[in-house]
Tab-separated table of C-alpha atoms in Angstrom:
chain	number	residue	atom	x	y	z
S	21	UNK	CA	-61.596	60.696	-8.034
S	22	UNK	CA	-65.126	59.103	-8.597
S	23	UNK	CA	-64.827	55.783	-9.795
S	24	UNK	CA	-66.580	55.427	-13.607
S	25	UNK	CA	-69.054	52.699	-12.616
S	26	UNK	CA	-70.206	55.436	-10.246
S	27	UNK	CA	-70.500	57.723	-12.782
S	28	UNK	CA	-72.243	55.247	-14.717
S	29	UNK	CA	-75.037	55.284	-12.535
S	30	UNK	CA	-75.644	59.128	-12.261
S	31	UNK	CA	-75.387	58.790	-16.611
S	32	UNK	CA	-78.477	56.474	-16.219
S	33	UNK	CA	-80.300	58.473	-13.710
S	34	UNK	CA	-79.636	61.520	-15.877
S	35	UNK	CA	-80.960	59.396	-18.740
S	36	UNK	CA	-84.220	58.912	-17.059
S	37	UNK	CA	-84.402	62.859	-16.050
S	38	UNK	CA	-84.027	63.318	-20.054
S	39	UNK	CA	-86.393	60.995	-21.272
S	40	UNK	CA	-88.641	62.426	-18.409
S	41	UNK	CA	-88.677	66.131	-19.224
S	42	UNK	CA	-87.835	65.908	-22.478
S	43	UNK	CA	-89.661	63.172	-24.304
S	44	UNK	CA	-88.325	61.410	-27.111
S	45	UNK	CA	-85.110	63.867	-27.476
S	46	UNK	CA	-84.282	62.919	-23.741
S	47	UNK	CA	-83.824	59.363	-25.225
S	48	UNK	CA	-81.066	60.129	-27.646
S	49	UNK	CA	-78.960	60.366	-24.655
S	50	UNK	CA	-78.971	56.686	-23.418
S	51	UNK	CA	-77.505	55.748	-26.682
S	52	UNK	CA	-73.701	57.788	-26.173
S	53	UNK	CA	-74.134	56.500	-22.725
S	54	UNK	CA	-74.478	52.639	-23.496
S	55	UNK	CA	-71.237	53.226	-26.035
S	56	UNK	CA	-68.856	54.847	-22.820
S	57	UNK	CA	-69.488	51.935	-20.640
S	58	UNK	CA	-68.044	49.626	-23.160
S	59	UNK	CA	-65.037	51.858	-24.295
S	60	UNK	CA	-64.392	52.352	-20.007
S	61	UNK	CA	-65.378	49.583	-18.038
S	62	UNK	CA	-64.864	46.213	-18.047
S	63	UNK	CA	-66.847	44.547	-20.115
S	64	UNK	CA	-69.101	42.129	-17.530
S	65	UNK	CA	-69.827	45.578	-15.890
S	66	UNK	CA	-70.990	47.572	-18.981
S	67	UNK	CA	-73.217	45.084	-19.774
S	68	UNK	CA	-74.771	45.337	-16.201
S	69	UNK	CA	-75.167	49.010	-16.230
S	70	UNK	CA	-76.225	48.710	-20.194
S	71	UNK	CA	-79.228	46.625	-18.739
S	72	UNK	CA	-79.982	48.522	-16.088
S	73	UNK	CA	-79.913	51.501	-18.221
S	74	UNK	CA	-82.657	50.040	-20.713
S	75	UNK	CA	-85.146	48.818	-18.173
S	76	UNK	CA	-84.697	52.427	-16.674
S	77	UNK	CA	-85.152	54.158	-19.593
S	78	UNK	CA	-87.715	51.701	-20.623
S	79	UNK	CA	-89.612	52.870	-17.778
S	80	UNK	CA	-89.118	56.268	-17.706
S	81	UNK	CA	-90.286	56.096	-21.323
S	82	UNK	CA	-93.653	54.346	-20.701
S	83	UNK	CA	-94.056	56.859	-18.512
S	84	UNK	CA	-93.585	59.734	-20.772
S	85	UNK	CA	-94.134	58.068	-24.200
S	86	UNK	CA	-96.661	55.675	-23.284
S	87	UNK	CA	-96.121	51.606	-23.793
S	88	UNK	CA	-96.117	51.124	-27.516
S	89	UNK	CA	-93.161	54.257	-28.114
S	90	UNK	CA	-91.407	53.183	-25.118
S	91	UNK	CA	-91.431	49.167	-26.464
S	92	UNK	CA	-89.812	50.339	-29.530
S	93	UNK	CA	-87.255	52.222	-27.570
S	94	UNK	CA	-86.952	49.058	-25.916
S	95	UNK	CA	-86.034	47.079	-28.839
S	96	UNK	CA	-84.009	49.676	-30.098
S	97	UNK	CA	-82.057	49.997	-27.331
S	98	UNK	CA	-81.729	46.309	-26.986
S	99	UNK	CA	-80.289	46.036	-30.445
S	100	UNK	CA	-77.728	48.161	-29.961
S	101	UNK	CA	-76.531	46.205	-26.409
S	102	UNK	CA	-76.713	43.101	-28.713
S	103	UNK	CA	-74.940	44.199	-31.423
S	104	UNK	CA	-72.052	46.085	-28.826
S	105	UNK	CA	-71.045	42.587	-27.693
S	106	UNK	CA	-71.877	40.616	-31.678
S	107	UNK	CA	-68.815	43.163	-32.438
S	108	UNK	CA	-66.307	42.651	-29.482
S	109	UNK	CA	-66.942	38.665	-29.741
S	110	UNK	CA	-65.496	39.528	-33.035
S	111	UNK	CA	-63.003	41.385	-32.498
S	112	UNK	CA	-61.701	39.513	-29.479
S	113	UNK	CA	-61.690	35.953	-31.914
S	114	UNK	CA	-59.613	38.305	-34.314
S	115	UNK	CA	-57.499	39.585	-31.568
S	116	UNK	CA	-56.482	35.744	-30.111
S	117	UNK	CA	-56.113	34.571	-33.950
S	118	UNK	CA	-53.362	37.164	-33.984
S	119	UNK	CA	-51.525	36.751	-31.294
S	120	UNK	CA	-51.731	32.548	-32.083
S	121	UNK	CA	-50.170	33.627	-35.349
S	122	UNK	CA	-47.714	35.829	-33.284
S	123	UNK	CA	-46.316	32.697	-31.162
S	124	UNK	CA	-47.130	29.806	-33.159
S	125	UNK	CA	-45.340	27.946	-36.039
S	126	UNK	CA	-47.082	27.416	-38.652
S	127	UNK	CA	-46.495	24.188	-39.846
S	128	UNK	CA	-46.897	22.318	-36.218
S	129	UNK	CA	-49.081	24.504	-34.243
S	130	UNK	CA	-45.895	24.242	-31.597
S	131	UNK	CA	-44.627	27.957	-30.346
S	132	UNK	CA	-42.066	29.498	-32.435
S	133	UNK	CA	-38.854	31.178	-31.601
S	134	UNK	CA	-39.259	34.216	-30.514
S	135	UNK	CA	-42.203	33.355	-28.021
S	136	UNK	CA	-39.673	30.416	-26.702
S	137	UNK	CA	-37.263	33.092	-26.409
S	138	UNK	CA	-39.252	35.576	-24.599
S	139	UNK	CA	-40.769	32.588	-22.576
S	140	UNK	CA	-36.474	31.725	-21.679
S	141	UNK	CA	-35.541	34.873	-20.693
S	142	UNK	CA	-38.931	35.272	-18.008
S	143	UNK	CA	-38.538	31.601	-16.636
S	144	UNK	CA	-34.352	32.311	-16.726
S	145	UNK	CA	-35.189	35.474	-14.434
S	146	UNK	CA	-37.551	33.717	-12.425
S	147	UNK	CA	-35.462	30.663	-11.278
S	148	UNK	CA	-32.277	33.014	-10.732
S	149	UNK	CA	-34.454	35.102	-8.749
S	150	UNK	CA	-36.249	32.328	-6.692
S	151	UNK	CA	-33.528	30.189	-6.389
S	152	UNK	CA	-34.991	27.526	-8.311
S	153	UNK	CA	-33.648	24.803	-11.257
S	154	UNK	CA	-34.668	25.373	-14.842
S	155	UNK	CA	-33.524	22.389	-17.472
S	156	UNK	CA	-33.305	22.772	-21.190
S	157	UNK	CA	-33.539	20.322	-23.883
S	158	UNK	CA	-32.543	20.542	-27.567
S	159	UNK	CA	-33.391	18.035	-30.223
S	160	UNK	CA	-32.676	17.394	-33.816
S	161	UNK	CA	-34.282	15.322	-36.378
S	162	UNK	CA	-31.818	12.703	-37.239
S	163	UNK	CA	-31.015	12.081	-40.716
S	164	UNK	CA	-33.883	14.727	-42.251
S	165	UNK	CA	-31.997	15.776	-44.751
S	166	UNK	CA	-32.289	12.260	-46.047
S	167	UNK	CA	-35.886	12.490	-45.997
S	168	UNK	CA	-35.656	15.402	-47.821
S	169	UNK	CA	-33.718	14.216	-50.772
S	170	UNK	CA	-35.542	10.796	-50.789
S	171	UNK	CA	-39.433	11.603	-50.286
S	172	UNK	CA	-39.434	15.408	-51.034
S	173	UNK	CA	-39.976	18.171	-49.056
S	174	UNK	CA	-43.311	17.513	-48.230
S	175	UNK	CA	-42.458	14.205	-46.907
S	176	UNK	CA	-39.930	16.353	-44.621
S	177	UNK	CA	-42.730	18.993	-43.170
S	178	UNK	CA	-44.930	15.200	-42.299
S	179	UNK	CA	-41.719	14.022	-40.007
S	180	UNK	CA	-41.368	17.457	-38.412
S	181	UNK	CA	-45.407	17.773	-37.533
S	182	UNK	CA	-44.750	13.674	-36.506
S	183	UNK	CA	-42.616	15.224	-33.836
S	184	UNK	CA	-44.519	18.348	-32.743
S	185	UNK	CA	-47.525	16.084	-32.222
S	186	UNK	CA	-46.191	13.646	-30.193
S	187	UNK	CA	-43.888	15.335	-27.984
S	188	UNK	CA	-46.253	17.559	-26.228
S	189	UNK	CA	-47.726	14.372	-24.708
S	190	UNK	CA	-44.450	13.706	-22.259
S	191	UNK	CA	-44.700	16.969	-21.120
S	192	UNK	CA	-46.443	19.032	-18.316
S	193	UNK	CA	-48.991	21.580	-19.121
S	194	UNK	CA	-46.272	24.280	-17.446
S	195	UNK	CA	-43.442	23.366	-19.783
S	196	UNK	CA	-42.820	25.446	-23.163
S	197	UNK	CA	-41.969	23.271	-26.363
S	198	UNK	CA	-41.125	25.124	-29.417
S	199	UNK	CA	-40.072	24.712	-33.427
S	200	UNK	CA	-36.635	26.137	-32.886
S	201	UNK	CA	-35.964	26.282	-36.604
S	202	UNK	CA	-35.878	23.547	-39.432
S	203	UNK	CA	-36.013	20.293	-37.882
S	204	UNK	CA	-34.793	21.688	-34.567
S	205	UNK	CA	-37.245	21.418	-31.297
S	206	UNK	CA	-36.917	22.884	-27.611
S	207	UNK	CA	-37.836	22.565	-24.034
S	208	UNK	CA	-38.482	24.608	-21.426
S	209	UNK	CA	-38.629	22.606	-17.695
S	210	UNK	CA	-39.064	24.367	-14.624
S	211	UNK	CA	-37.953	23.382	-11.578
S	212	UNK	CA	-36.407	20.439	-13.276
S	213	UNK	CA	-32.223	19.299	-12.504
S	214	UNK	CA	-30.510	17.524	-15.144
S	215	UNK	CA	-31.252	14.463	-14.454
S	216	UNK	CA	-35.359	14.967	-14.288
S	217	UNK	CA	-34.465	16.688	-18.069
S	218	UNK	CA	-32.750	13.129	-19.409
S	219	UNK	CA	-35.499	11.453	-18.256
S	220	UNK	CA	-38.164	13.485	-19.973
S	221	UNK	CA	-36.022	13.957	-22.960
S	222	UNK	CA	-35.674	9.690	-23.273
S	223	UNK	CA	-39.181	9.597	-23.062
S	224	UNK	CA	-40.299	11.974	-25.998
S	225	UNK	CA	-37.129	10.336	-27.724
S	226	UNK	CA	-38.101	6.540	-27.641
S	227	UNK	CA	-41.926	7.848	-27.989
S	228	UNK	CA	-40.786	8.859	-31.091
S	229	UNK	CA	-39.039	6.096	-32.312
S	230	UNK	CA	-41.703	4.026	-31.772
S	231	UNK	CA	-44.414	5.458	-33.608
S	232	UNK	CA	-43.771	6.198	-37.142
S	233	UNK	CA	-44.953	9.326	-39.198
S	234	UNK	CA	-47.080	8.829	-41.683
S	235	UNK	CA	-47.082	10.228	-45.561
S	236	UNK	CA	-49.250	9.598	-48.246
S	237	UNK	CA	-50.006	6.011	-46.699
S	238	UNK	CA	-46.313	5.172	-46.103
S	239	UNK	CA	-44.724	5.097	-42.907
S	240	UNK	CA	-41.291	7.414	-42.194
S	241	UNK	CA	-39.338	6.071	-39.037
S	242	UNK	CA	-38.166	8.948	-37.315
S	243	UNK	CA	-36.489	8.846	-34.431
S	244	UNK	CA	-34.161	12.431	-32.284
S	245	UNK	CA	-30.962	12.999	-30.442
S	246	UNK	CA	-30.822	15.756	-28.113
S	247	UNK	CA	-28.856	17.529	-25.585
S	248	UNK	CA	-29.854	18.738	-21.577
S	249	UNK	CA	-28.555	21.767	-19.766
S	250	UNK	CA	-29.559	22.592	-16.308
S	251	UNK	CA	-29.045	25.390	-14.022
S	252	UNK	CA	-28.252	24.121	-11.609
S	253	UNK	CA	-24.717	22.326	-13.552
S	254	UNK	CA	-23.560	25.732	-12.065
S	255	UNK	CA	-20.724	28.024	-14.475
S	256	UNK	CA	-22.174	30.680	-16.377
S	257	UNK	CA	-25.780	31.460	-15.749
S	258	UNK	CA	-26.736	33.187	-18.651
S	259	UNK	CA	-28.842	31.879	-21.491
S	260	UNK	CA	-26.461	32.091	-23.664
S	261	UNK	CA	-24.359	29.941	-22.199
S	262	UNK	CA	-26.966	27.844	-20.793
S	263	UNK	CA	-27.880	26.850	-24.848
S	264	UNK	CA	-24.419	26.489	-25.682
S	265	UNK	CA	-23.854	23.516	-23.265
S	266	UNK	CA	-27.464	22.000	-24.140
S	267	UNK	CA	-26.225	22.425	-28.044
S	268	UNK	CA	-22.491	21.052	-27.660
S	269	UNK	CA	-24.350	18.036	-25.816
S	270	UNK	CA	-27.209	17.641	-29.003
S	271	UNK	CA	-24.002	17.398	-31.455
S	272	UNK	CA	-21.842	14.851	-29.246
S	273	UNK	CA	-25.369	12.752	-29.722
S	274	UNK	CA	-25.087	13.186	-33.252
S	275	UNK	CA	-21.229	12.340	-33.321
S	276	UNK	CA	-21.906	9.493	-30.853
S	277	UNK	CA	-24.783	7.615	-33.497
S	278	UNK	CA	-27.979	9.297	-33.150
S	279	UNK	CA	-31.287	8.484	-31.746
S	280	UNK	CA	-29.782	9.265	-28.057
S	281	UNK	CA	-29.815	12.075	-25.591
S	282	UNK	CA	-26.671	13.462	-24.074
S	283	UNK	CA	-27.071	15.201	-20.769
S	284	UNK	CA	-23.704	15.819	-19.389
S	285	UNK	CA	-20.319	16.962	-19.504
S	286	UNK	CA	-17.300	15.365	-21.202
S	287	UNK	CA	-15.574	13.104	-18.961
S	288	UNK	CA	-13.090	15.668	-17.689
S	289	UNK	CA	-14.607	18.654	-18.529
C-alpha cells in the first residue's frame, strides 16, 4: 500500500498538471485536494502539504493565468487553509470541553466517579500485573450534615469545594483525587504501601483543619476522617474488596471521634 502523504504529493503534482493544461478549471481541483489531507493525515502534515500545494499551484498559475489571476488564487486558496484550521481549533476546544464535562464534577472541578472508577480498575490491573503497591484513601466530611441544617445548602457546596481545593496540593501530579459522591472524596496512590497512604492522608487531613472555608465572609471549620487500604495488606485483591477495607476503616474514624485517619486492621483481625 502507498502511504497517503505519498499520495498527497502526486494530488499536488496533478494539481499543477491541471492548472497547467487546463487554466482556471485545472484550479478547482486543489480545493477537494486541500479538504482530503485534513480528513486523512495528521493534522501538522496536511498543513505542510496544504502549503506546498498553494505555492505550487500559485506557480503553476502565474504561469498559466498570469500574476494578478494567480494572486487571487493565492488568496483564495489561502483562505480556505486558514479557515480549515479556524474550524478544527474549534472543534478541538469543543471536543476537550466535553470530555472535561465527561470526568469532572461539577461543583469542584475534582474528577468524578466514573473517571475514578475507570482510572481504579487500569491502575488495579497495572500494579497486579507489575507487581507493584497501589494505596487507597477514602474521606468524609465530618459533621456536614450540620452545616447543612445550620448555614444552608449553599454553605455545604463552599465546605465541599474548601476540600477539593486544598487537597490536590498534598498530592503528586500522578495520583487521581475524585468527588466520590456528597461529601465523600478519594485517592488513587501508586506505588504507595499503607503506611506512605497514612502519611499523605494526615497531611491533606490536618491541611484541612487548619485552613477554614470561607462563606459569605464567615469562616466554616472543616476538618475529614478517612480510611487507607493498600495492596499490598494482601487477602482479596479485587477492588471491591480493596474499598471495602478502606471504607470499614473511614467509619471506625467516624466511630472513634472524627477528624482522624484509620489505616489498619482491628487489633485481631
Amino acid at each position: 500500500l502507498i502511504p497517503f502523504w505519498t499520495l498527497g504529493y502526486l494530488m499536488v503534482g496533478g494539481s499543477c498538471a491541471s492548472v497547467l493544461q487546463q487554466g482556471l478549471n485545472g484550479v478547482l481541483w486543489a480545493y477537494p485536494a486541500v479538504f482530503m489531507f485534513f480528513f486523512v493525515l495528521p493534522r501538522g502534515l496536511a498543513m505542510a502539504l496544504g502549503l506546498v500545494l498553494l505555492l505550487s499551484v500559485t506557480a503553476a498559475s502565474t504561469v498559466s493565468l498570469g500574476l494578478p489571476l494567480a494572486s487571487r488564487i493565492f488568496m483564495s486558496l489561502g483562505f480556505v487553509l486558514i479557515m480549515i484550521n479556524v474550524v478544527l481549533n474549534v472543534v478541538g476546544d469543543l471536543q476537550r470541553a466535553l470530555v472535561a464535562q465527561a470526568i469532572t464534577d461539577p461543583l469542584t472541578g475534582a474528577y468524578n466517579r466514573r473517571h475514578f472508577e475507570e482510572r481504579q480498575r487500569e491502575e488495579l490491573a497495572y500494579a497486579l500485573r507489575h507487581q507493584t503497591d497501589l494505596s487507597l484513601i477514602m474521606l468524609d466530611i465530618d459533621h456536614f450534615k450540620r452545616v447543612n441544617d445550620t448555614w444552608g445548602h449553599p454553605a455545604g457546596d463552599a465546605v465541599i469545594r474548601h476540600v477539593a481545593q486544598v487537597t490536590p496540593a498534598q498530592l503528586r501530579s500522578e495520583d487521581v483525587f475524585a468527588r466520590y459522591g456528597g461529601e465523600e472524596f478519594v485517592v488513587l496512590l501508586r506505588a504507595t504501601d499503607l503506611k506512605g497512604a497514612v502519611r499523605v492522608a494526615e497531611r491533606i487531613r490536618s491541611s484541612i483543619e487548619a485552613l477554614s472555608a470561607r462563606f459569605e465572609g464567615r469562616a466554616l471549620p472543616a476538618t475529614v476522617s478517612g480510611g487507607c487500604a493498600s495492596l499490598s495488606e494482601g487477602g482479596e485483591r479485587s477492588g471491591a474488596a480493596w474499598m471495602r477495607r478502606a471504607d470499614e476503616r473511614l467509619y471506625r474514624a467516624k466511630d472513634s471521634g472524627r477528624n482522624r485517619i484509620v489505616g489498619g486492621p482491628r487489633p485481631g483481625d
